[in-house]
Coordinates of C-alpha atoms in Angstrom, one line a residue:
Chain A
X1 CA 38.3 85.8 90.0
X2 CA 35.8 87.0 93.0
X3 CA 32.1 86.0 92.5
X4 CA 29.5 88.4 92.9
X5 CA 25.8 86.9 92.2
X6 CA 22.1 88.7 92.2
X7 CA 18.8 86.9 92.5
X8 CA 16.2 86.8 91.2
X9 CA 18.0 87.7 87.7
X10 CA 14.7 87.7 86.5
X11 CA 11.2 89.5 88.1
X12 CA 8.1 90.4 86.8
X13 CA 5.5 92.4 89.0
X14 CA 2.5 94.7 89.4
X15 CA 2.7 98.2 90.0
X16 CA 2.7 99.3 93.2
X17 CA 4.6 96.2 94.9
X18 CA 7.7 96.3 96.0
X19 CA 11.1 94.2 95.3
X20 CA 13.6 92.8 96.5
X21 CA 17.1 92.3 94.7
X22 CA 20.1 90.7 96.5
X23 CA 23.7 91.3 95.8
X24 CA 26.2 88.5 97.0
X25 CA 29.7 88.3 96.8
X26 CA 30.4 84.9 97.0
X27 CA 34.3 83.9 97.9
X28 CA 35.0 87.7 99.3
X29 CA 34.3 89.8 101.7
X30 CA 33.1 93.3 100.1
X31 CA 33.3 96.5 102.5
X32 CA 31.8 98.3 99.4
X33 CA 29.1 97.9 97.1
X34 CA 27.5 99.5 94.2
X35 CA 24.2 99.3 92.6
X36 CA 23.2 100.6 88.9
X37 CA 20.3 100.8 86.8
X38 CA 20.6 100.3 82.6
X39 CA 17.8 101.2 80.7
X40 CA 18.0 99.3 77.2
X41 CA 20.9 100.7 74.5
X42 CA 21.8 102.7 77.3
X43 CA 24.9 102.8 79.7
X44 CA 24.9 101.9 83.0
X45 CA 24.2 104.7 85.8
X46 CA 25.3 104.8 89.2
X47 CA 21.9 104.9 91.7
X48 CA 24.0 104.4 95.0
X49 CA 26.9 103.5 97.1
X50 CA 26.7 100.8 100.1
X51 CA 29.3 100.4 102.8
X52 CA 28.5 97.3 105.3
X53 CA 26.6 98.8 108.5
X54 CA 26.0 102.3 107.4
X55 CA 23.6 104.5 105.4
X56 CA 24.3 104.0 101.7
X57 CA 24.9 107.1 99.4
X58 CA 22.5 107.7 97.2
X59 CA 23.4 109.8 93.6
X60 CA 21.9 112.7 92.6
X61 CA 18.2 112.3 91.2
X62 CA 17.7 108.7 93.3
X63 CA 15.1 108.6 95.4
X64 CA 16.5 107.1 98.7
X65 CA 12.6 106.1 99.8
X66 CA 11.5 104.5 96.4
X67 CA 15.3 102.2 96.3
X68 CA 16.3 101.3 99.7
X69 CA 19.5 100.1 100.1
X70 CA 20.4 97.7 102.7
X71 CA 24.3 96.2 103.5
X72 CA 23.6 94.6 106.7
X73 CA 26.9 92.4 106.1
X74 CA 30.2 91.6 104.0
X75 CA 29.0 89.8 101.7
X76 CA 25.1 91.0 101.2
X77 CA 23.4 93.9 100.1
X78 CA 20.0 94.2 99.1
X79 CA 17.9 96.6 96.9
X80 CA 14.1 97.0 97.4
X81 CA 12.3 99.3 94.9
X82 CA 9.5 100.5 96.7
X83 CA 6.1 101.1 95.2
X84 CA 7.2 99.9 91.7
X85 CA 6.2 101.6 88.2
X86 CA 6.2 100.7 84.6
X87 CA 9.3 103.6 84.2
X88 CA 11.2 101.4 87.0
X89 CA 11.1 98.7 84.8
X90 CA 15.1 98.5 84.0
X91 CA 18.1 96.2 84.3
X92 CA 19.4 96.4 87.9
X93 CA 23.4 95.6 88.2
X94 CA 25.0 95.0 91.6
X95 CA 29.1 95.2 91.9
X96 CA 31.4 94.8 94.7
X97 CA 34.6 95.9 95.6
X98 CA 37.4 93.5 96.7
X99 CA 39.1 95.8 99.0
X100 CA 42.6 95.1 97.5
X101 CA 44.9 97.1 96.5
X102 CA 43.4 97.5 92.8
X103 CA 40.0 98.4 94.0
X104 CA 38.5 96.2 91.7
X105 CA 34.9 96.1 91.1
X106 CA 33.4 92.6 90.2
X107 CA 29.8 93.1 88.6
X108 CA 26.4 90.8 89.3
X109 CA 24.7 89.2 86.6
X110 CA 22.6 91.5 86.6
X111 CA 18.7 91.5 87.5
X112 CA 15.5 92.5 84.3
X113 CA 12.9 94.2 86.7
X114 CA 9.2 94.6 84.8
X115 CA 6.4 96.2 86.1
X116 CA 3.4 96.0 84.2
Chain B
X1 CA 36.5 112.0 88.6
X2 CA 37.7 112.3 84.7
X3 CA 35.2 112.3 81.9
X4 CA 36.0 109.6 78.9
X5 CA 34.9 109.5 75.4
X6 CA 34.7 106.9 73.4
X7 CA 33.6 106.1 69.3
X8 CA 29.9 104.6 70.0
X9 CA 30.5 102.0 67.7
X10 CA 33.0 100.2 65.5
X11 CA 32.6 97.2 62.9
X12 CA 35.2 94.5 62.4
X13 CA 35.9 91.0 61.1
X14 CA 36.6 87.6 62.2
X15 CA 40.5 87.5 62.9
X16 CA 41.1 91.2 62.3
X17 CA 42.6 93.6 65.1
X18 CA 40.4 95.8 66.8
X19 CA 41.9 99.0 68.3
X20 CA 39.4 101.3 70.7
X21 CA 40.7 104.7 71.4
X22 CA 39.7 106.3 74.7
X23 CA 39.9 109.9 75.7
X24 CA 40.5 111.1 78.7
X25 CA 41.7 114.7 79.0
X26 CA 40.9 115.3 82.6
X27 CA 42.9 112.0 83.9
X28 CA 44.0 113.4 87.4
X29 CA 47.8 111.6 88.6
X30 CA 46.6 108.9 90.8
X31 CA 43.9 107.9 87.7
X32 CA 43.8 104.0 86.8
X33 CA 42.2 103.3 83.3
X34 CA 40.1 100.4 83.5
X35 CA 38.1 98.5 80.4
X36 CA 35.3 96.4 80.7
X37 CA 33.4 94.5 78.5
X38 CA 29.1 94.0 78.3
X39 CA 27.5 91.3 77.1
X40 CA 23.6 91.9 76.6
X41 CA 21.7 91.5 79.6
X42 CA 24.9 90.9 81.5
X43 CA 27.3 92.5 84.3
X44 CA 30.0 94.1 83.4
X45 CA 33.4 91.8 83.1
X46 CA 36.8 93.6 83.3
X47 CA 39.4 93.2 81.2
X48 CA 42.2 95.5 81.4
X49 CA 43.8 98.1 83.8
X50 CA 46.7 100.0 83.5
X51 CA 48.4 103.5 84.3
X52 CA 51.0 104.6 82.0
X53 CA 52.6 102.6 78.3
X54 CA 51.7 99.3 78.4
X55 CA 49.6 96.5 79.7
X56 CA 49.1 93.5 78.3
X57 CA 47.0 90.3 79.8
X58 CA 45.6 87.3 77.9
X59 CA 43.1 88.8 76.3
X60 CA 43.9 92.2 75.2
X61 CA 46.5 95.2 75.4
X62 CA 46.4 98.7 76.8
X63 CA 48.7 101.2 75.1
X64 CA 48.7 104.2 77.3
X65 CA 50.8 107.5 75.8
X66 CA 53.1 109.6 78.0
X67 CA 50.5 112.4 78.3
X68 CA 47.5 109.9 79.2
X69 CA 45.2 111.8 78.2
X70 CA 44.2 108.8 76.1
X71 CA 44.3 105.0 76.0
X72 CA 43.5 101.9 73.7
X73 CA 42.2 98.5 74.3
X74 CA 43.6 96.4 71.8
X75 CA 42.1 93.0 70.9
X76 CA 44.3 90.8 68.4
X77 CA 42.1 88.0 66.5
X78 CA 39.0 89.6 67.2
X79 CA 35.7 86.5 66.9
X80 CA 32.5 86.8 66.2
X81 CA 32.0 86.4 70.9
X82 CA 34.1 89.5 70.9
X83 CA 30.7 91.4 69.9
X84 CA 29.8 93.3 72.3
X85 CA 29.8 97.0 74.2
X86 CA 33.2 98.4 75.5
X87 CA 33.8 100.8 78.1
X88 CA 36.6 102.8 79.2
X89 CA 36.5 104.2 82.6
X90 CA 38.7 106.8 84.7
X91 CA 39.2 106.5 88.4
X92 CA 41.3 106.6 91.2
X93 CA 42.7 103.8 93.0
X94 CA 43.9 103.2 96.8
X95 CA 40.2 105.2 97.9
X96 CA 38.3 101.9 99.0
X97 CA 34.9 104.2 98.2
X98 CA 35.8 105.3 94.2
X99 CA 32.7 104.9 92.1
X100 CA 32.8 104.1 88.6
X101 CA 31.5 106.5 86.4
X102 CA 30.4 104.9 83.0
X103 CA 30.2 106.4 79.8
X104 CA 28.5 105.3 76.7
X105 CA 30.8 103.1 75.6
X106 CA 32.1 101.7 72.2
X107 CA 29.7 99.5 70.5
X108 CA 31.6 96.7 68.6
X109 CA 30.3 94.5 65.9
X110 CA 32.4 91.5 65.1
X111 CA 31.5 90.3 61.2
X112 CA 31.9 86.3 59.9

């Protein structure tokens, strides 16, 4: 089945900093993708929706200036959480959509953000 | 999109069936139900997708009932790997911009 990595899958920073996850699909082009946030026991919540060259959509209650969302191609998209806090501090899950007729979504590993 | 509920856990063991009942009263007619399945600190991985009676794949079945207002992800010979969270989620296909709306899913503890 399609690949869809994230690095780091693992980050650890200060408050206040900023970072940087990436979302790759690796054997398919994605016109779609999807980022969520899980908080531990917890399900996973839709933060946003990015489509390749345009402004992604964000959900309601996500700050579009603290997670910016960046598709600049088929195959990437990146999420930078600006200005990072301890209550950011969450697992951060990438998926993208293969475009076929099943609109499948194929999910990242996954990235465990901690700010101390 | 359709809300789903789902038992937030269930206990089994080692070469039992499991059977996870969804409910979906709101499905709309050009609903899909899909099942994924979550590791700890893992993505998502899908297992199942069907639309009406059922589906069945090489690792578990989807018995969907004429109404489909509900669904349930069977797993035959469950192992003690099968542990994990289970989610049943509503949503349309053929719209290349659907999002996936997750619910709290069905925690399932597989026993020696």
């Amino acid at each position: 089945g399609a690949v869809v990595s994230q690095h780091p899958s693992r980050v650890i920073c200060k408050s206040g900093t900023s970072v940087k996850i990436e979302c790759r699909s690796l054997d398919f082009q994605a016109t779609t993708m999807f980022w969520y946030r899980q908080f531990p026991k917890q399900s996973l919540m839709l933060m946003a929706t990015s489509n390749e060259g345009s402004k992604a959509t964000y959900e309601q209650g996500v700050e579009k200036d603290k997670f910016l969302i960046n598709h600049a191609s088929l195959t990437l998209s990146t999420l930078t959480v600006t200005s990072a806090h301890p209550e950011d501090s969450s697992f951060y899950i990438c998926s993208a959509e293969a475009g076929s007729a099943y609109n499948e979504q194929f999910f990242g590993p996954g990235t465990r953000l901690t700010v101390l | 999109l359709a809300k789903t509920t789902q038992p937030i856990s269930m206990d089994s063991y080692e070469g039992q069936e499991v059977n996870i009942t969804c409910s979906h009263n709101n499905i709309a007619t050009n609903d899909y139900i899909t099942w994924y399945q979550q590791f700890p600190s893992q993505g998502p991985r899908f297992i199942i997708q069907g639309y009406k009676t059922k589906v069945t794949n090489e690792v578990a079945s989807l018995f969907i009932p004429a109404d489909r207002k509900s669904s349930t992800l069977s797993l035959p010979r469950v192992s003690l790997s099968d542990t994990a969270v289970y989610y049943c989620l509503v949503a349309p296909r053929g719209d290349s911009s659907y999002k996936l709306i997750f619910g709290s899913g069905t925690r399932l503890l597989v026993r020696p």
